[in-house]
Short mmCIF file of C-alpha atoms and ligand atoms in Angstrom, two decimals:
data_model
loop_
_atom_site.label_atom_id
_atom_site.label_comp_id
_atom_site.label_asym_id
_atom_site.label_seq_id
_atom_site.Cartn_x
_atom_site.Cartn_y
_atom_site.Cartn_z
CA UNK P 1 0.24 -0.36 -0.35
CA UNK P 2 1.62 3.53 -0.77
CA UNK P 3 -0.83 6.64 -0.28
CA UNK P 4 -4.24 4.63 -0.50
CA UNK P 5 -3.22 2.96 -3.97
CA UNK P 6 -2.90 -1.22 -3.48
CA UNK P 7 -1.16 -3.42 -5.49
CA UNK P 8 -3.44 -6.59 -5.87
CA UNK P 9 -2.19 -9.79 -7.23
CA UNK P 10 -5.01 -11.96 -9.37
CA UNK P 11 -5.49 -15.04 -7.80
CA UNK P 12 -3.72 -18.36 -10.03
CA UNK P 13 -0.76 -15.66 -10.35
CA UNK P 14 2.46 -17.38 -11.35
CA UNK P 15 5.65 -16.40 -10.87
CA UNK P 16 5.21 -13.62 -13.02
CA UNK P 17 2.70 -11.92 -10.67
CA UNK P 18 0.72 -9.85 -13.07
CA UNK P 19 -0.16 -6.87 -10.66
CA UNK P 20 -3.70 -4.35 -10.51
CA UNK P 21 -3.58 -1.29 -8.72
CA UNK P 22 -6.50 -0.77 -6.60
CA UNK P 23 -8.18 1.77 -4.26
CA UNK P 24 -10.62 1.02 -1.53
CA UNK P 25 -14.16 2.11 -3.15
CA UNK P 26 -17.06 3.93 -0.86
CA UNK P 27 -18.89 0.95 -0.08
CA UNK P 28 -16.18 -0.42 1.23
CA UNK P 29 -17.35 2.15 4.00
CA UNK P 30 -15.06 2.26 7.46
CA UNK P 31 -13.30 -1.10 6.58
CA UNK P 32 -9.82 -0.93 6.06
CA UNK P 33 -7.76 -3.30 3.75
CA UNK P 34 -4.63 -4.18 5.22
CA UNK P 35 -1.67 -6.86 3.38
CA UNK P 36 -2.70 -10.03 3.44
CA UNK P 37 -6.05 -9.31 2.89
CA UNK P 38 -8.26 -11.17 -0.15
CA UNK P 39 -9.95 -8.91 -2.27
CA UNK P 40 -13.10 -7.92 -4.50
CA UNK P 41 -11.89 -5.89 -7.78
CA UNK P 42 -14.00 -4.28 -10.06
CA UNK P 43 -12.93 -1.03 -13.05
CA UNK P 44 -10.24 -1.63 -14.95
CA UNK P 45 -7.95 -4.76 -13.50
CA UNK P 46 -5.52 -4.96 -16.68
CA UNK P 47 -2.85 -3.73 -14.62
CA UNK P 48 -1.80 -1.42 -17.47
CA UNK P 49 0.33 1.02 -16.20
CA UNK P 50 -2.36 3.66 -14.93
CA UNK P 51 -4.95 1.11 -14.78
CA UNK P 52 -6.39 1.78 -11.78
CA UNK P 53 -8.87 -0.70 -10.31
CA UNK P 54 -11.37 -0.30 -7.29
CA UNK P 55 -11.69 -2.55 -4.28
CA UNK P 56 -15.50 -3.52 -3.45
CA UNK P 57 -14.82 -6.74 -1.08
CA UNK P 58 -13.06 -7.70 1.64
CA UNK P 59 -12.95 -11.92 1.63
CA UNK P 60 -13.13 -12.84 5.29
CA UNK P 61 -10.11 -13.02 6.91
CA UNK P 62 -9.11 -16.40 7.95
CA UNK P 63 -6.45 -14.80 10.75
CA UNK P 64 -6.53 -11.44 12.17
CA UNK P 65 -2.43 -10.63 13.06
CA UNK P 66 -3.55 -7.16 15.46
CA UNK P 67 -1.36 -4.96 18.08
CA UNK P 68 -2.27 -2.21 20.10
CA UNK P 69 0.20 1.00 20.48
CA UNK P 70 0.14 0.59 24.06
CA UNK P 71 -0.53 -2.10 26.44
CA UNK P 72 -3.11 0.43 28.42
CA UNK P 73 -6.74 -0.19 27.42
CA UNK P 74 -7.61 3.26 29.34
CA UNK P 75 -5.67 5.29 27.16
CA UNK P 76 -6.66 6.60 23.59
CA UNK P 77 -3.12 4.86 22.12
CA UNK P 78 -4.27 1.73 24.16
CA UNK P 79 -7.71 1.78 22.28
CA UNK P 80 -5.92 2.84 18.77
CA UNK P 81 -5.99 -1.23 17.37
CA UNK P 82 -4.29 -1.68 14.21
CA UNK P 83 -4.42 -5.32 11.79
CA UNK P 84 -0.77 -5.36 11.28
CA UNK P 85 -1.78 -8.64 8.67
CA UNK P 86 -4.74 -10.82 8.29
CA UNK P 87 -4.38 -14.44 6.71
CA UNK P 88 -1.14 -15.22 8.02
CA UNK P 89 -0.67 -18.49 8.92
CA UNK P 90 2.95 -18.34 10.90
CA UNK P 91 4.13 -15.60 12.80
CA UNK P 92 8.60 -15.82 12.38
CA UNK P 93 9.56 -13.91 15.30
CA UNK P 94 13.54 -13.00 14.09
CA UNK P 95 15.51 -12.68 16.87
CA UNK P 96 19.72 -12.53 16.92
CA UNK P 97 21.52 -14.58 19.74
CA UNK P 98 23.69 -11.34 20.18
CA UNK P 99 24.27 -7.66 18.82
CA UNK P 100 21.52 -6.73 19.94
CA UNK P 101 21.35 -9.47 22.71
CA UNK P 102 17.84 -11.68 22.81
CA UNK P 103 15.10 -9.83 24.35
CA UNK P 104 12.63 -12.55 26.69
CA UNK P 105 9.80 -9.72 27.17
CA UNK P 106 9.87 -9.12 23.32
CA UNK P 107 9.40 -12.70 22.14
CA UNK P 108 6.41 -13.36 24.69
CA UNK P 109 4.90 -10.44 23.40
CA UNK P 110 5.40 -11.74 19.83
CA UNK P 111 4.09 -15.64 21.33
CA UNK P 112 0.92 -13.84 22.70
CA UNK P 113 -0.34 -11.80 19.98
CA UNK P 114 0.25 -15.26 17.96
CA UNK P 115 -1.51 -17.68 19.78
CA UNK P 116 -4.11 -14.44 20.00
CA UNK P 117 -4.54 -14.42 16.53
CA UNK P 118 -4.58 -18.13 16.28
CA UNK P 119 -1.25 -18.04 14.36
CA UNK P 120 1.52 -20.72 14.77
CA UNK P 121 5.25 -19.14 15.63
CA UNK P 122 8.47 -19.39 14.79
CA UNK P 123 11.44 -18.52 16.19
CA UNK P 124 14.42 -17.60 14.16
CA UNK P 125 17.59 -16.89 16.34
CA UNK P 126 19.94 -15.37 14.19
CA UNK P 127 23.78 -14.58 14.14
CA UNK P 128 24.12 -17.77 15.73
CA UNK P 129 27.97 -17.09 14.53
CA UNK P 130 28.31 -14.42 17.59
CA UNK P 131 26.47 -16.94 20.31
CA UNK P 132 25.30 -19.37 21.92
CA UNK P 133 21.53 -20.76 21.48
CA UNK P 134 21.49 -22.57 24.89
CA UNK P 135 20.02 -19.78 27.68
CA UNK P 136 17.51 -18.67 25.45
CA UNK P 137 16.55 -21.96 24.59
CA UNK P 138 16.36 -22.69 27.92
CA UNK P 139 13.93 -20.73 28.92
CA UNK P 140 11.35 -22.17 25.83
CA UNK P 141 12.50 -25.20 27.03
CA UNK P 142 8.34 -26.16 28.47
CA UNK P 143 6.57 -24.37 25.30
CA UNK P 144 8.46 -26.99 22.33
CA UNK P 145 8.00 -23.33 20.60
CA UNK P 146 9.73 -24.27 16.80
CA UNK P 147 13.19 -22.63 16.34
CA UNK P 148 16.15 -22.29 13.34
CA UNK P 149 19.33 -21.24 14.57
CA UNK P 150 20.46 -18.46 11.51
CA UNK P 151 24.42 -17.89 10.63
CA UNK P 152 25.34 -15.74 7.91
CA UNK P 153 26.43 -18.85 5.72
CA UNK P 154 24.10 -21.33 6.74
CA UNK P 155 21.82 -22.92 3.70
CA UNK P 156 17.95 -21.46 4.86
CA UNK P 157 16.24 -25.59 3.25
CA UNK P 158 14.90 -25.72 7.19
CA UNK P 159 13.43 -22.37 6.67
CA UNK P 160 12.36 -21.94 3.65
CA UNK P 161 10.89 -25.59 4.22
CA UNK P 162 8.22 -24.26 6.64
CA UNK P 163 7.58 -21.05 4.66
CA UNK P 164 6.33 -23.27 2.17
CA UNK P 165 2.41 -22.75 0.50
CA UNK P 166 1.78 -20.89 3.70
CA UNK P 167 1.98 -16.88 4.91
CA UNK P 168 4.75 -15.87 7.19
CA UNK P 169 4.92 -12.88 8.97
CA UNK P 170 8.41 -11.88 10.51
CA UNK P 171 8.97 -9.47 13.16
CA UNK P 172 12.03 -8.30 14.99
CA UNK P 173 13.46 -5.51 16.63
CA UNK P 174 15.85 -3.04 14.86
CA UNK P 175 19.34 -4.91 13.76
CA UNK P 176 18.10 -8.63 14.41
CA UNK P 177 19.05 -9.49 10.82
CA UNK P 178 15.29 -9.45 9.16
CA UNK P 179 16.46 -7.63 6.05
CA UNK P 180 19.09 -9.55 5.86
CA UNK P 181 17.33 -12.77 5.67
CA UNK P 182 14.64 -11.12 3.43
CA UNK P 183 17.01 -10.38 1.26
CA UNK P 184 18.45 -14.55 1.67
CA UNK P 185 14.86 -16.17 0.98
CA UNK P 186 13.59 -12.50 -2.03
CA UNK P 187 17.12 -11.29 -3.29
CA UNK P 188 15.05 -9.01 -5.25
CA UNK P 189 13.28 -7.72 -3.02
CA UNK P 190 16.55 -5.71 -2.48
CA UNK P 191 15.28 -5.06 1.42
CA UNK P 192 18.16 -2.40 3.00
CA UNK P 193 20.65 -3.70 5.47
CA UNK P 194 21.35 -1.86 8.62
CA UNK P 195 19.25 1.03 8.21
CA UNK P 196 16.51 1.64 10.43
CA UNK P 197 12.67 2.25 9.27
CA UNK P 198 10.55 5.01 9.73
CA UNK P 199 12.84 6.96 12.02
CA UNK P 200 11.99 10.45 12.58
CA UNK P 201 8.40 10.72 11.41
CA UNK P 202 5.11 10.89 13.62
CA UNK P 203 4.41 8.20 16.30
CA UNK P 204 1.52 7.68 14.25
CA UNK P 205 2.80 6.90 10.81
CA UNK P 206 5.13 3.48 10.22
CA UNK P 207 5.78 1.97 7.13
CA UNK P 208 3.93 -0.30 6.02
CA UNK P 209 3.95 -3.86 5.96
CA UNK P 210 4.72 -5.08 2.98
CA UNK P 211 4.45 -8.83 1.50
CA UNK P 212 7.16 -11.02 -0.77
CA UNK P 213 6.08 -14.20 -2.49
CA UNK P 214 8.76 -16.38 -2.06
CA UNK P 215 11.10 -17.59 -5.07
CA UNK P 216 10.22 -21.24 -5.99
CA UNK P 217 12.17 -24.07 -5.35
CA UNK P 218 13.45 -25.86 -8.48
CA UNK P 219 11.44 -28.77 -9.70
CA UNK P 220 8.52 -27.78 -6.54
CA UNK P 221 5.51 -27.63 -7.89
CA UNK P 222 3.69 -26.06 -4.55
CA UNK P 223 3.49 -22.77 -3.82
CA UNK P 224 6.58 -21.78 -1.61
CA UNK P 225 4.41 -19.05 -0.32
CA UNK P 226 5.02 -15.97 1.35
CA UNK P 227 6.64 -13.69 3.54
CA UNK P 228 5.27 -9.86 5.34
CA UNK P 229 8.29 -7.87 6.41
CA UNK P 230 6.96 -5.17 8.83
CA UNK P 231 9.54 -3.06 9.41
CA UNK P 232 7.34 -0.19 11.40
CA UNK P 233 6.34 -2.77 14.41
CA UNK P 234 8.69 -2.88 16.99
CA UNK P 235 6.76 -4.05 18.94
CA UNK P 236 3.04 -5.59 20.02
CA UNK P 237 1.12 -4.04 22.44
CA UNK P 238 -1.66 -6.20 23.90
CA UNK P 239 -4.24 -4.00 25.24
CA UNK P 240 -6.48 -6.01 22.86
CA UNK P 241 -5.39 -9.20 24.40
CA UNK P 242 -8.39 -9.71 27.49
CA UNK P 243 -6.77 -11.24 30.85
CA UNK P 244 -7.43 -14.90 29.89
CA UNK P 245 -6.55 -14.91 25.99
CA UNK P 246 -2.82 -13.15 27.71
CA UNK P 247 -2.91 -16.45 29.32
CA UNK P 248 -2.64 -18.72 26.31
CA UNK P 249 0.89 -16.42 25.12
CA UNK P 250 2.29 -19.33 28.59
CA UNK P 251 1.08 -22.80 27.93
CA UNK P 252 3.56 -23.84 29.92
CA UNK P 253 2.28 -22.03 32.50
CA UNK P 254 -2.03 -23.12 31.55
CA UNK P 255 -2.13 -26.27 33.72
CA UNK P 256 -1.91 -24.74 36.94
CA UNK P 257 -4.40 -22.64 36.65
CA UNK P 258 -7.30 -25.31 36.84
CA UNK P 259 -6.08 -25.46 40.46
CA UNK P 260 -7.06 -21.05 40.96
CA UNK P 261 -9.45 -20.27 43.01
CA UNK P 262 -12.21 -19.09 40.30
CA UNK P 263 -11.68 -15.50 38.97
CA UNK P 264 -8.17 -15.51 40.42
CA UNK P 265 -6.15 -12.74 38.73
CA UNK P 266 -2.69 -14.94 38.16
CA UNK P 267 -1.19 -11.86 40.03
CA UNK P 268 2.26 -11.96 42.40
CA UNK P 269 -0.07 -10.61 45.29
CA UNK P 270 -3.12 -13.25 44.93
CA UNK P 271 -1.84 -15.56 47.61
CA UNK P 272 -3.85 -18.76 46.63
CA UNK P 273 -2.58 -18.28 42.62
CA UNK P 274 -1.55 -21.90 42.23
CA UNK P 275 1.48 -20.16 39.24
CA UNK P 276 3.80 -20.32 42.23
CA UNK P 277 3.66 -23.15 43.36
CA UNK P 278 3.76 -23.89 39.91
CA UNK P 279 6.70 -22.77 39.86
CA UNK P 280 8.27 -23.76 42.96
CA UNK P 281 6.92 -27.43 41.89
CA UNK P 282 9.94 -26.57 38.95
CA UNK P 283 7.01 -27.09 36.72
CA UNK P 284 7.88 -23.79 34.55
CA UNK P 285 10.69 -21.70 34.47
CA UNK P 286 9.86 -19.12 36.85
CA UNK P 287 11.46 -16.29 35.02
CA UNK P 288 8.11 -17.10 32.31
CA UNK P 289 5.17 -16.61 35.45
CA UNK P 290 7.85 -12.81 35.76
CA UNK P 291 6.90 -11.93 32.55
CA UNK P 292 3.20 -13.12 32.44
CA UNK P 293 3.32 -11.17 35.70
CA UNK P 294 5.33 -8.27 33.80
CA UNK P 295 2.91 -8.49 31.08
CA UNK P 296 -0.34 -8.79 33.27
CA UNK P 297 0.65 -5.35 35.10
CA UNK P 298 1.47 -3.00 32.30
CA UNK P 299 -2.03 -4.04 30.42
CA UNK P 300 -2.97 -2.90 33.53
CA UNK P 301 -1.40 0.75 33.88
CA UNK P 302 1.52 -0.25 36.14
CA UNK P 303 4.76 -0.25 34.53
CA UNK P 304 6.00 1.44 31.19
CA UNK P 305 6.49 -1.95 28.87
CA UNK P 306 8.70 -0.20 26.87
CA UNK P 307 11.21 0.07 29.77
CA UNK P 308 10.55 -4.08 31.45
CA UNK P 309 13.10 -5.34 32.40
CA UNK P 310 15.15 -7.78 30.17
CA UNK P 311 14.30 -11.25 32.65
CA UNK P 312 17.42 -12.78 30.36
CA UNK P 313 19.25 -15.14 32.60
CA UNK P 314 17.99 -13.58 35.05
CA UNK P 315 15.68 -14.73 38.17
CA UNK P 316 12.70 -12.57 39.22
N1 LIG I 1 27.86 -11.92 12.62
C1 LIG I 1 26.40 -11.42 12.20
N2 LIG I 1 26.20 -10.35 11.55
C2 LIG I 1 24.26 -10.33 10.97
C3 LIG I 1 23.84 -11.17 10.06
N3 LIG I 1 22.82 -11.39 10.32
C4 LIG I 1 22.60 -9.40 9.82
N4 LIG I 1 23.81 -9.13 10.60
C5 LIG I 1 24.32 -7.99 10.06
O1 LIG I 1 23.38 -6.93 11.71
C6 LIG I 1 23.56 -5.74 11.18
C7 LIG I 1 21.69 -5.48 10.98
O2 LIG I 1 21.08 -6.06 9.80
P1 LIG I 1 19.38 -6.25 9.28
O3 LIG I 1 19.59 -6.91 8.24
O4 LIG I 1 19.60 -4.52 8.71
O5 LIG I 1 18.41 -6.13 10.38
P2 LIG I 1 17.48 -5.70 10.30
O6 LIG I 1 17.18 -4.04 11.27
O7 LIG I 1 16.67 -7.00 11.48
O8 LIG I 1 16.78 -5.58 8.88
C8 LIG I 1 23.92 -5.52 9.56
O9 LIG I 1 25.33 -4.66 10.04
C9 LIG I 1 24.23 -7.43 9.10
O10 LIG I 1 25.09 -7.47 8.20
C10 LIG I 1 24.06 -13.08 10.81
O11 LIG I 1 23.50 -13.84 10.80
N5 LIG I 1 25.68 -12.42 11.47
MG1 LIG I 2 15.80 -4.18 8.09
ZN1 LIG I 3 -4.00 -18.26 39.22
#
């Protein structure tokens, strides 16, 4: 999307992707069109230069990845909910093992957003040439979270296989190697490496997400899939996620709550919350409980998510 003009790929398009430029039709009302939407077009759909079609319909979305500007739903920013991508199948959380170091707070937020959207998470650990993954993987042991290690020279076959026939959204902090990875997967994408996107703009503007078709693998019949790069998404505010749904991002903690009193807020000051005993019994990592409770607290506006402590390797 660029200045109200949407680039639409026609169905059953081959690798050459005939595209049509379109604008929203008035009959869409206030519904917004986002990356990944399947739309109905009318008008000039020839795709020839200067042709402009109109988007008259948005098909029902299979999944909706959302974020809020902040965590606290009692503020205007917290109520400003945005759909990041529609119809995604997978959330690829890109985190460097060093330079910058992994932030479990960010990864945990992404996991909540993924489970909330019913999208499968995949942890992509880049810069595996710089540091070892044991510490970060240890933190997620109970989750059976799928992960891949990426170094500059490692083949990307395993990643390509996991991307095949799906729409995958890439998220990650700036500097983790997202653009480098996108360029290795889609050389034509020519994403700028080593630059930070959307700096110095108003806080309501962000570089919009862009969908890139993966090149077909030699001899493969399957649709190679799409990746969606999200340069403007720095984090996932979670004001739109209910306290209950927040727990879905912590499948390693969910079972414990069967023993909580009715309507347990699961906060640290709730003496009868079963989560403390669960962690004390070694059934989940205490840092994960700390992370869950920090997210609970930030939704209530008690802490600023941007200054959230990094629990890497430190007991709570
Ligand atoms: N050592 C090492 N450096 C990397 C790797 N991937 C990316 N980089 C470097 O990290 C910096 C940031 O990369 P970039 O792709 O722009 O990150 P982005 O901000 O997430 O898009 C650049 O200087 C890259 O060359 C890697 O696997 N290993
Ligand atoms: Mg980049
Ligand atoms: Zn509880």
